[in-house]
JSON list of C-alpha atoms in Angstrom, two decimals:
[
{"chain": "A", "resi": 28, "resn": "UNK", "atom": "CA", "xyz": [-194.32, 118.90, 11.13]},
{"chain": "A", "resi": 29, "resn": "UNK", "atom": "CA", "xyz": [-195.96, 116.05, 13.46]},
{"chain": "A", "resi": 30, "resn": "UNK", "atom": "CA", "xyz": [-198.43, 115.41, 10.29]},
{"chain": "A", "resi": 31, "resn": "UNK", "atom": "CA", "xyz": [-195.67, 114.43, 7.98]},
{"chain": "A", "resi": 32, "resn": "UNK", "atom": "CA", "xyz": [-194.06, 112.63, 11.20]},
{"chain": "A", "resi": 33, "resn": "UNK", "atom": "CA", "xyz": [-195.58, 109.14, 11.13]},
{"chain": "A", "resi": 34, "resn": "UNK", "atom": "CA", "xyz": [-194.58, 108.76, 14.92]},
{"chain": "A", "resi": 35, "resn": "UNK", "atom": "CA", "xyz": [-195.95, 111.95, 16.30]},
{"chain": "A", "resi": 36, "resn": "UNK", "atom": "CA", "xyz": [-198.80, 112.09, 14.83]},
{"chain": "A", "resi": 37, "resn": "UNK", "atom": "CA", "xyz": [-199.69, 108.49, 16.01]},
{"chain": "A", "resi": 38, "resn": "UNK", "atom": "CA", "xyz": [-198.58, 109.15, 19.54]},
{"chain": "A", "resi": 39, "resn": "UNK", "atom": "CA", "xyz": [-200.94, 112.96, 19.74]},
{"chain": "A", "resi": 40, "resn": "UNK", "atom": "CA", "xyz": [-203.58, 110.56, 18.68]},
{"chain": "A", "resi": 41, "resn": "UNK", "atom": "CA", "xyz": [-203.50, 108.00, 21.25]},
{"chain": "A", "resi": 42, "resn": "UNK", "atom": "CA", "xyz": [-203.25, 110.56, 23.64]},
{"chain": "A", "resi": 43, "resn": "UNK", "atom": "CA", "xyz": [-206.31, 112.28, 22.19]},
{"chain": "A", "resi": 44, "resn": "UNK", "atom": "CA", "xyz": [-208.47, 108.79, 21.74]},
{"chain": "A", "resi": 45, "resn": "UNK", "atom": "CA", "xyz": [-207.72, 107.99, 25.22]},
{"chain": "A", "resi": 46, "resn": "UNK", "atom": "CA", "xyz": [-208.93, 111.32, 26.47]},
{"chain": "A", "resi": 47, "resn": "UNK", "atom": "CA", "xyz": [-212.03, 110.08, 25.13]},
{"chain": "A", "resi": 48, "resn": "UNK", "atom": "CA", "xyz": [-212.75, 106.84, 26.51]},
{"chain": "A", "resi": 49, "resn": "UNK", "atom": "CA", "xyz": [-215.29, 105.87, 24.13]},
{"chain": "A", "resi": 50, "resn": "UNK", "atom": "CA", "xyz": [-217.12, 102.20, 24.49]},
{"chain": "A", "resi": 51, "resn": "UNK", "atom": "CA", "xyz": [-216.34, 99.95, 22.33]},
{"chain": "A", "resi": 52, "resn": "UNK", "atom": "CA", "xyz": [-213.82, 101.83, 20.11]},
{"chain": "A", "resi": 53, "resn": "UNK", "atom": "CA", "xyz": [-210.64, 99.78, 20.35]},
{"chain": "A", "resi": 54, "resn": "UNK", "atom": "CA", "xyz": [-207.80, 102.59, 20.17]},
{"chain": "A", "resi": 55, "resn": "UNK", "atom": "CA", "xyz": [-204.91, 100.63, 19.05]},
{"chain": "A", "resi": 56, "resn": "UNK", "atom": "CA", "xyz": [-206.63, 99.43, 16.32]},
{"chain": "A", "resi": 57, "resn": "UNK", "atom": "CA", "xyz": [-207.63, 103.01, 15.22]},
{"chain": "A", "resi": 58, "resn": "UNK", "atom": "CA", "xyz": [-204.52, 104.86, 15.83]},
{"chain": "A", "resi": 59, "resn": "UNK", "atom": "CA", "xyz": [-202.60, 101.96, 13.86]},
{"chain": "A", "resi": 60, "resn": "UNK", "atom": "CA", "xyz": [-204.83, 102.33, 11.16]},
{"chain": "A", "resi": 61, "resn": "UNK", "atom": "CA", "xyz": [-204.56, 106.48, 11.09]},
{"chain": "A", "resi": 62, "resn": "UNK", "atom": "CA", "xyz": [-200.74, 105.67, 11.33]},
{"chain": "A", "resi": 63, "resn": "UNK", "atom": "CA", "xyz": [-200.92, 103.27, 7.96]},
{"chain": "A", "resi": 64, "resn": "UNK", "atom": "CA", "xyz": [-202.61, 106.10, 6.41]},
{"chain": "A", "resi": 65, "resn": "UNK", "atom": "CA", "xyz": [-199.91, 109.34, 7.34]},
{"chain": "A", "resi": 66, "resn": "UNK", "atom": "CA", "xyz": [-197.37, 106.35, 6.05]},
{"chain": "A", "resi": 67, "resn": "UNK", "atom": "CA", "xyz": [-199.14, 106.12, 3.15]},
{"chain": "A", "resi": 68, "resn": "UNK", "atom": "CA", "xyz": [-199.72, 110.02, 2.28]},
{"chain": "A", "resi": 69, "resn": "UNK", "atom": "CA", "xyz": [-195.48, 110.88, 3.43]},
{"chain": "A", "resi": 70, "resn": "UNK", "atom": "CA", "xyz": [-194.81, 107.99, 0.43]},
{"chain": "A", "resi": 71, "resn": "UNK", "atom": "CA", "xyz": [-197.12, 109.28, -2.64]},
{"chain": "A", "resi": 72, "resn": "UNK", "atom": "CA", "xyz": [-195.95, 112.64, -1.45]},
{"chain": "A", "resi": 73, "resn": "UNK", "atom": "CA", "xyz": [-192.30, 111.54, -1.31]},
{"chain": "A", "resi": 74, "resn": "UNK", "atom": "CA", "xyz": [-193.12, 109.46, -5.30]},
{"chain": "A", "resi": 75, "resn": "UNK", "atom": "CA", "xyz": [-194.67, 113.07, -6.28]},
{"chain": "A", "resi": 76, "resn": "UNK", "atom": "CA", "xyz": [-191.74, 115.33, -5.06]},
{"chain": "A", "resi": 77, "resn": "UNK", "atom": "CA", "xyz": [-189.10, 112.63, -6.30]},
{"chain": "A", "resi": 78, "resn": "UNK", "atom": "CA", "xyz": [-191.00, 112.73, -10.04]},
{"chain": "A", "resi": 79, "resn": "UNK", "atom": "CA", "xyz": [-191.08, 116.66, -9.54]},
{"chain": "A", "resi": 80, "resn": "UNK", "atom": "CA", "xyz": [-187.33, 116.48, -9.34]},
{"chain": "A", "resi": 81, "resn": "UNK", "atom": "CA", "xyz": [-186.80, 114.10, -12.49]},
{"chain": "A", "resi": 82, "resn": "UNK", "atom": "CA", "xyz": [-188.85, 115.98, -14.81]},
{"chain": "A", "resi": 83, "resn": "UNK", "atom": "CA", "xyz": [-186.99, 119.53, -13.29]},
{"chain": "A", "resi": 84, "resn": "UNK", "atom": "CA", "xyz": [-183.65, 117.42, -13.79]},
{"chain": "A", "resi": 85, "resn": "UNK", "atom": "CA", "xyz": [-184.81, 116.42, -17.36]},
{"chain": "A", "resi": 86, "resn": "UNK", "atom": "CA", "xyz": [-185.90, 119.56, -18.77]},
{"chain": "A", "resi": 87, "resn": "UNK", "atom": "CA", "xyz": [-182.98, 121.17, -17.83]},
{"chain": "A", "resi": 88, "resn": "UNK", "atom": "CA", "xyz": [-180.88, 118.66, -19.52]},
{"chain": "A", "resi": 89, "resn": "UNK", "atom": "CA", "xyz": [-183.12, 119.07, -22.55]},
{"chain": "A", "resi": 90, "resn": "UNK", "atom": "CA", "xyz": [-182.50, 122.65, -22.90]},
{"chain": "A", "resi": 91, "resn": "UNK", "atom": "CA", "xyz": [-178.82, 122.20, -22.08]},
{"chain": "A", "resi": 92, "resn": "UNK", "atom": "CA", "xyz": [-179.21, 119.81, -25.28]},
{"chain": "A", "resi": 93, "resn": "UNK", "atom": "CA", "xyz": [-181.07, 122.53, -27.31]},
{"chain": "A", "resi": 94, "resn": "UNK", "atom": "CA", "xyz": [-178.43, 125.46, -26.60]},
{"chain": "A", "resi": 95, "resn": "UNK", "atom": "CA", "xyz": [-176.13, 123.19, -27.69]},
{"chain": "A", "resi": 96, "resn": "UNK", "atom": "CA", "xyz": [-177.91, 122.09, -30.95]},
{"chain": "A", "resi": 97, "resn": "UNK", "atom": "CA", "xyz": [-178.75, 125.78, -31.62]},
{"chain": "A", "resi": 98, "resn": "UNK", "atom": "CA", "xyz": [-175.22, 126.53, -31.57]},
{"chain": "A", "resi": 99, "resn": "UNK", "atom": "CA", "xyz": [-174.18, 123.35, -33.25]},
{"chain": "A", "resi": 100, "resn": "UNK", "atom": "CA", "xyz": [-176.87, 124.78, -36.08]},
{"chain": "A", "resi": 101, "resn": "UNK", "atom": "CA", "xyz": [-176.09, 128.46, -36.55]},
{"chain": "A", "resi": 102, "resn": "UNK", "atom": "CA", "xyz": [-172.05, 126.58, -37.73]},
{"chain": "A", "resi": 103, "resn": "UNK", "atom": "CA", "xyz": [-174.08, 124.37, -39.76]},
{"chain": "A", "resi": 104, "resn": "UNK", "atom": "CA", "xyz": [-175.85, 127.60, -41.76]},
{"chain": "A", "resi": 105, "resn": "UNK", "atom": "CA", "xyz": [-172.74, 128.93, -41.84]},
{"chain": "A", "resi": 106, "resn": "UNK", "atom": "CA", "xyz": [-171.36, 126.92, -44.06]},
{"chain": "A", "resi": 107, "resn": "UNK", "atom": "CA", "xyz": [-174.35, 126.46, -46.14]},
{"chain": "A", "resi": 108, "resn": "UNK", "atom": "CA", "xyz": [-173.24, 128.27, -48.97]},
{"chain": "A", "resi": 109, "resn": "UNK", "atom": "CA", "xyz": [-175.43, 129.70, -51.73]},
{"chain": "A", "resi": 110, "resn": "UNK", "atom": "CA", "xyz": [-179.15, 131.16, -50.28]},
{"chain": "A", "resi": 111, "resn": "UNK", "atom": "CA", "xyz": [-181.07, 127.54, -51.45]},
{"chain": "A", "resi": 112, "resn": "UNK", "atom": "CA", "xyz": [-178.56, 125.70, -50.10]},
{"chain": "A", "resi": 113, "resn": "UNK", "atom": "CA", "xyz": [-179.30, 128.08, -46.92]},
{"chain": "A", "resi": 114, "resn": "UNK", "atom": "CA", "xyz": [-182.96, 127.28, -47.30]},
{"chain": "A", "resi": 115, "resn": "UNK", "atom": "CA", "xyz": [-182.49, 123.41, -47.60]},
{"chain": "A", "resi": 116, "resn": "UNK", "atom": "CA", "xyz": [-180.39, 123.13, -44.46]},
{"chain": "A", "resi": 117, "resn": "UNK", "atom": "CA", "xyz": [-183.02, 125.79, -42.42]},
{"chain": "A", "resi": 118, "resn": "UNK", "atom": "CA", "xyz": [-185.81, 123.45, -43.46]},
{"chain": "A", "resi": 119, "resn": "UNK", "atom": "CA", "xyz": [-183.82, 120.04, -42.66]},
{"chain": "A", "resi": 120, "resn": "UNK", "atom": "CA", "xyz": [-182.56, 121.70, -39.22]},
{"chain": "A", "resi": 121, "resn": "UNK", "atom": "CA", "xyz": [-186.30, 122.96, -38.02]},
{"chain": "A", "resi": 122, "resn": "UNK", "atom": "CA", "xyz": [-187.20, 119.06, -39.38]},
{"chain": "A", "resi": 123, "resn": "UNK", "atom": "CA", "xyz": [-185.31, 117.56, -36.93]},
{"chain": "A", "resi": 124, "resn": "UNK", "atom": "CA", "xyz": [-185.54, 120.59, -34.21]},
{"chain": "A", "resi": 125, "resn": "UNK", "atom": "CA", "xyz": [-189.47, 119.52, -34.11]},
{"chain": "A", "resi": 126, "resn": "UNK", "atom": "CA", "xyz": [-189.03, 116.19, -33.97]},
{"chain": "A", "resi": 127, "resn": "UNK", "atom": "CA", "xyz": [-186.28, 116.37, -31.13]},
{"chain": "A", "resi": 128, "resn": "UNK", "atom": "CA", "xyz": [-189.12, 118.20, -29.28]},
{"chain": "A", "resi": 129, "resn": "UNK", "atom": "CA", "xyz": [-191.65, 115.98, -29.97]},
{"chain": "A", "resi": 130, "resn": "UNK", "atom": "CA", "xyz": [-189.38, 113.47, -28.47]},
{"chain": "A", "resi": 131, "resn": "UNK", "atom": "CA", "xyz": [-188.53, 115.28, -25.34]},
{"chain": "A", "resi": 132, "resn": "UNK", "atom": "CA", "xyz": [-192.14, 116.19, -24.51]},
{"chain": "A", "resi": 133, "resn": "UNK", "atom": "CA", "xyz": [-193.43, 112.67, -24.67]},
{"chain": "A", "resi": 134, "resn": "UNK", "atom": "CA", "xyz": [-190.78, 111.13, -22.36]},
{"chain": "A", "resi": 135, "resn": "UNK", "atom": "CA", "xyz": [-191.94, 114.35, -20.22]},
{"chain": "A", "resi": 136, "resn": "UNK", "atom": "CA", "xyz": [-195.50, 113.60, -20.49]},
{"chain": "A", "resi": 137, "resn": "UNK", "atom": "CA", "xyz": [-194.25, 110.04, -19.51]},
{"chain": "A", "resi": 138, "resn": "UNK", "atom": "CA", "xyz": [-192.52, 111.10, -16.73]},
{"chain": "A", "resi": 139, "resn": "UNK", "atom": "CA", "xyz": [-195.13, 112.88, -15.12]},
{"chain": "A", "resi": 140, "resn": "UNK", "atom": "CA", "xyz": [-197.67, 110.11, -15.79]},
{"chain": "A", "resi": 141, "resn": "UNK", "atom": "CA", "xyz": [-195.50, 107.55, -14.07]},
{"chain": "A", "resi": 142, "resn": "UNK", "atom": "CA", "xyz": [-194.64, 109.85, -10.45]},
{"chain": "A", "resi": 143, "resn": "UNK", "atom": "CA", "xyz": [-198.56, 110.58, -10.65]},
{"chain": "A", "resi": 144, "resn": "UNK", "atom": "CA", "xyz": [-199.85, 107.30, -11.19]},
{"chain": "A", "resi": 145, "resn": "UNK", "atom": "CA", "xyz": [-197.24, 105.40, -8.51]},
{"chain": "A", "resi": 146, "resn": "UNK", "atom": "CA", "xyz": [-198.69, 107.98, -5.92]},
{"chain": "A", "resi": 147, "resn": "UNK", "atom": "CA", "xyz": [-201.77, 107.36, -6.68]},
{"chain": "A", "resi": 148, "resn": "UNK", "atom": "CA", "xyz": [-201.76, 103.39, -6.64]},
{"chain": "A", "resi": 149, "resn": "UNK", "atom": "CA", "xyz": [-200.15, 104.23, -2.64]},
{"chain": "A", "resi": 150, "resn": "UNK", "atom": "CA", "xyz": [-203.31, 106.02, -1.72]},
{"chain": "A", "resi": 151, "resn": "UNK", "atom": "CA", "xyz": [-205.90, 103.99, -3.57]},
{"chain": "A", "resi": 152, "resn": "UNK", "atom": "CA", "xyz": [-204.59, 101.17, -2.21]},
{"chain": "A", "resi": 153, "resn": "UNK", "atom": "CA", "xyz": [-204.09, 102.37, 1.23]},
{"chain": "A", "resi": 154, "resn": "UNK", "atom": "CA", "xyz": [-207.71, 103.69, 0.90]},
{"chain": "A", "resi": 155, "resn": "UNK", "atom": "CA", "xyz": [-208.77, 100.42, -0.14]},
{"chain": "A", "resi": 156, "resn": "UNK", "atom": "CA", "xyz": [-207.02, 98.85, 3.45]},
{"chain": "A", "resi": 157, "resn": "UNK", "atom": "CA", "xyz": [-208.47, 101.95, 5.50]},
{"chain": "A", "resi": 158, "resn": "UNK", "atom": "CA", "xyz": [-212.03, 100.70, 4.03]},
{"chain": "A", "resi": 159, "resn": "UNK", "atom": "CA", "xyz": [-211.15, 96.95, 5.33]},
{"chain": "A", "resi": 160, "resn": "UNK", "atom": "CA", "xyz": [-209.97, 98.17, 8.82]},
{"chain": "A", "resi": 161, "resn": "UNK", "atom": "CA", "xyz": [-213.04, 100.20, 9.35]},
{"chain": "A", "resi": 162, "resn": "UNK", "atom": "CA", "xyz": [-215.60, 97.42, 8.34]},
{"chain": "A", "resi": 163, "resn": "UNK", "atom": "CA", "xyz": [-213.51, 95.09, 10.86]},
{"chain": "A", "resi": 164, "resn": "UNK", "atom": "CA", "xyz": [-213.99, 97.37, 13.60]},
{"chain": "A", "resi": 165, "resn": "UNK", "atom": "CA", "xyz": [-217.48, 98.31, 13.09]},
{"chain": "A", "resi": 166, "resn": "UNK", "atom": "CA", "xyz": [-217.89, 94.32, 13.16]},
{"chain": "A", "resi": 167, "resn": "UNK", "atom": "CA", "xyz": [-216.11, 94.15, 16.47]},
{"chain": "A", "resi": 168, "resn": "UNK", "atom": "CA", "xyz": [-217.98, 97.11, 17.89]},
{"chain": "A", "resi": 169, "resn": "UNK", "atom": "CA", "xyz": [-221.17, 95.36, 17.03]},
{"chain": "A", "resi": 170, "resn": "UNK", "atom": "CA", "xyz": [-220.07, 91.74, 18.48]},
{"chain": "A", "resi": 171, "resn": "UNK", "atom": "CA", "xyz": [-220.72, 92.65, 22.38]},
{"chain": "A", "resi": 172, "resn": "UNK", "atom": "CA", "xyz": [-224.52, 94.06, 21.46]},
{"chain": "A", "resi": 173, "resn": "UNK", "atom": "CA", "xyz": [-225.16, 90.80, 19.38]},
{"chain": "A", "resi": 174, "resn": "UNK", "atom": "CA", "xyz": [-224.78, 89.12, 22.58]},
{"chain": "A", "resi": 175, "resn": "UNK", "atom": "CA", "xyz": [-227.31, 91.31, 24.53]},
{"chain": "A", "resi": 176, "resn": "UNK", "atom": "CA", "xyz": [-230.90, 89.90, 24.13]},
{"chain": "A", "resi": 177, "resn": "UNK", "atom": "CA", "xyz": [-232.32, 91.76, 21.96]},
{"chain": "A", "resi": 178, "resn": "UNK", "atom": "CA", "xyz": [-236.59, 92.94, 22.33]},
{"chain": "A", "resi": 179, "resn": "UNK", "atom": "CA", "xyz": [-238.86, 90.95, 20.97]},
{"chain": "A", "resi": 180, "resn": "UNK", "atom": "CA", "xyz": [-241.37, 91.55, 18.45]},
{"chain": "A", "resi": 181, "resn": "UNK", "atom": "CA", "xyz": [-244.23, 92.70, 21.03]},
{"chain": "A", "resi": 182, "resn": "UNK", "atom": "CA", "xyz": [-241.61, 94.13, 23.30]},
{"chain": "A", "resi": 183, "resn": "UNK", "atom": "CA", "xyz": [-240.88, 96.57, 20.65]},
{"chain": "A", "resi": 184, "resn": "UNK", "atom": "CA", "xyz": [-244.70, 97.59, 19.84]},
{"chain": "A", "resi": 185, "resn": "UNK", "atom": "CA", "xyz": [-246.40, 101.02, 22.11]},
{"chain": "A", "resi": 186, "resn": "UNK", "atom": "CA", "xyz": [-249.13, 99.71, 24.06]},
{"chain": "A", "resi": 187, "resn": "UNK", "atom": "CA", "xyz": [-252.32, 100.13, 22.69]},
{"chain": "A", "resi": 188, "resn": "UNK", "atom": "CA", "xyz": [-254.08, 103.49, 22.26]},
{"chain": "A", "resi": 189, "resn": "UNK", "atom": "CA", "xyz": [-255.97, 103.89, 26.04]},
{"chain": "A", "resi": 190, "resn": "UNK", "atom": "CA", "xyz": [-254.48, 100.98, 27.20]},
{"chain": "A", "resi": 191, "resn": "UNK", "atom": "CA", "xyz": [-252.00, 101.27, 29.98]},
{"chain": "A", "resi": 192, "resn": "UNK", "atom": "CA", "xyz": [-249.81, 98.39, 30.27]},
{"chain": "A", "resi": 193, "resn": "UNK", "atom": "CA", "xyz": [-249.88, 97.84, 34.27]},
{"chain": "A", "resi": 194, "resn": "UNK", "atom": "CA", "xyz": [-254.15, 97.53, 33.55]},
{"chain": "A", "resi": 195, "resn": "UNK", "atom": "CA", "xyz": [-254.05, 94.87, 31.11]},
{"chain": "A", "resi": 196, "resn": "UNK", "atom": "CA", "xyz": [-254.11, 91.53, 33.66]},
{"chain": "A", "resi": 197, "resn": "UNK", "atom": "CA", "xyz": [-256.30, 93.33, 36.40]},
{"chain": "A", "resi": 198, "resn": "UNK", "atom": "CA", "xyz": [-260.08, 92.54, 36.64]},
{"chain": "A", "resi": 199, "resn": "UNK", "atom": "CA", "xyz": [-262.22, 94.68, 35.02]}
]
């Protein structure tokens, strides 16, 4: 429940974050950025459920429409008449039965494709946000140690192999 709750789940973290107290990690920023991204799973889950529903909706309007074609059909052969004439109708009713279906299953196929792909553009381009936030922080974090002096070149070097560094200005 507080996963899918945009609010709790920001508030647990900022209480969790600030348990923490890490350095240089600016919590705001970071639970604001977690909160973007429980925002952005609820909606793609919300577009996936809501497509869920329209193609459950549409298929069962489609086989309302087929019970009622059937039926519609079995009249039709009724009153057919003479065996070819039988035959002929069959073959012009499973014609247009297949094409119906055709029909149906590419605006299904359509369906799906279009709940899938506008919950996937919501987390791609959330991801693609999350990805920006992080690089700014990391930037920030790494602003206040810029500022430090950093060693130099010979700083950073060991001292020389039997050398000890307090003996090299004393008389020898």
């Amino acid at each position: 429940e507080t996963f899918l709750d945009p609010a709790k789940f920001t508030e647990e973290l900022t209480s969790k974050l600030r348990d923490y107290k890490l350095p240089g990690i600016d919590v705001d920023a970071v639970v604001a950025s977690q909160r973007k991204n429980v925002e952005a799973l609820v909606k793609a889950s919300r577009a996936a459920f809501e497509g869920t529903q329209a193609v459950a909706k549409r298929q069962a309007e489609i086989l309302q429409e087929t019970m009622n074609q059937t039926a519609k059909s079995f009249g039709t052969l009724a009153e057919a008449g003479s065996p070819p004439e039988v035959a002929a109708k069959q073959a012009e009713l499973a014609k247009e039965a297949f094409e119906k279906a055709l029909g149906n299953m590419r605006e299904l196929a359509e369906m799906v494709t279009k709940a899938q792909q506008g919950a996937i553009d919501t987390m791609s381009g959330r991801i693609s946000q999350s990805l920006d936030e992080i690089k700014q922080m990391a930037l920030k974090m790494k602003e206040p140690y810029a500022t430090e002096k950093q060693p130099t070149a010979e700083e950073k070097q060991p001292p020389a192999k039997g050398k000890h560094p307090s003996a090299e200005g004393a008389p020898a």
